[in-house]
Amino acid sequence: MVSNVGGVGAGAQQANDPGFETQMAEFERVSQKVQAQAVEMRRITTELSSEKKVADERVQ
């Protein structure tokens, strides 16, 4: 019993599959969008943390 799942033949087949290429392009687009959102969330978190520190200092 010979299986080619995940083998060299499967990789070559995927590279020639236009549906696979479309999925990879979509994955790249979504990945870049998520990365940009993560950077924005870190920026907002850092800004809010800084504002909280300033507010805490005023209270003391």
Short mmCIF file of C-alpha atoms in Angstrom, two decimals:
data_model
loop_
_atom_site.label_atom_id
_atom_site.label_comp_id
_atom_site.label_asym_id
_atom_site.label_seq_id
_atom_site.Cartn_x
_atom_site.Cartn_y
_atom_site.Cartn_z
CA MET A 1 0.00 0.00 0.00
CA VAL A 2 1.62 3.25 -1.18
CA SER A 3 0.38 6.61 0.06
CA ASN A 4 1.34 9.95 -1.47
CA VAL A 5 -0.46 12.15 1.08
CA GLY A 6 1.82 15.04 2.01
CA GLY A 7 4.57 13.67 -0.23
CA VAL A 8 6.50 15.30 -3.05
CA GLY A 9 3.79 14.47 -5.56
CA ALA A 10 1.14 16.20 -3.44
CA GLY A 11 3.27 19.34 -3.16
CA ALA A 12 3.83 19.47 -6.90
CA GLN A 13 0.13 18.99 -7.48
CA GLN A 14 -0.76 21.84 -5.09
CA ALA A 15 1.70 24.22 -6.78
CA ASN A 16 -0.16 23.77 -10.09
CA ASP A 17 -3.64 24.08 -8.56
CA PRO A 18 -5.16 27.55 -9.20
CA GLY A 19 -7.51 27.07 -6.23
CA PHE A 20 -4.50 26.48 -3.99
CA GLU A 21 -2.82 29.63 -5.33
CA THR A 22 -6.01 31.60 -4.65
CA GLN A 23 -6.20 30.25 -1.10
CA MET A 24 -2.55 31.12 -0.47
CA ALA A 25 -3.09 34.66 -1.76
CA GLU A 26 -6.14 35.03 0.50
CA PHE A 27 -4.18 33.63 3.46
CA GLU A 28 -1.40 36.17 2.84
CA ARG A 29 -3.91 39.04 2.63
CA VAL A 30 -5.66 37.99 5.86
CA SER A 31 -2.34 37.39 7.60
CA GLN A 32 -1.11 40.89 6.76
CA LYS A 33 -4.41 42.38 7.94
CA VAL A 34 -4.20 40.52 11.27
CA GLN A 35 -0.58 41.59 11.74
CA ALA A 36 -1.54 45.23 11.15
CA GLN A 37 -4.38 44.92 13.66
CA ALA A 38 -2.03 43.37 16.22
CA VAL A 39 0.41 46.27 15.83
CA GLU A 40 -2.45 48.75 16.26
CA MET A 41 -3.69 46.94 19.38
CA ARG A 42 -0.18 47.01 20.89
CA ARG A 43 0.03 50.75 20.14
CA ILE A 44 -3.32 51.40 21.82
CA THR A 45 -2.45 49.18 24.79
CA THR A 46 0.85 51.00 25.29
CA GLU A 47 -0.86 54.40 25.03
CA LEU A 48 -3.53 53.45 27.56
CA SER A 49 -0.95 51.99 29.90
CA SER A 50 1.01 55.25 29.77
CA GLU A 51 -2.11 57.28 30.46
CA LYS A 52 -2.97 55.03 33.42
CA LYS A 53 0.51 55.50 34.89
CA VAL A 54 0.15 59.29 34.61
CA ALA A 55 -3.29 59.16 36.22
CA ASP A 56 -2.00 56.95 39.05
CA GLU A 57 0.85 59.39 39.71
CA ARG A 58 -1.60 62.28 39.97
CA VAL A 59 -3.61 60.43 42.63
CA GLN A 60 -0.60 59.85 44.85
#
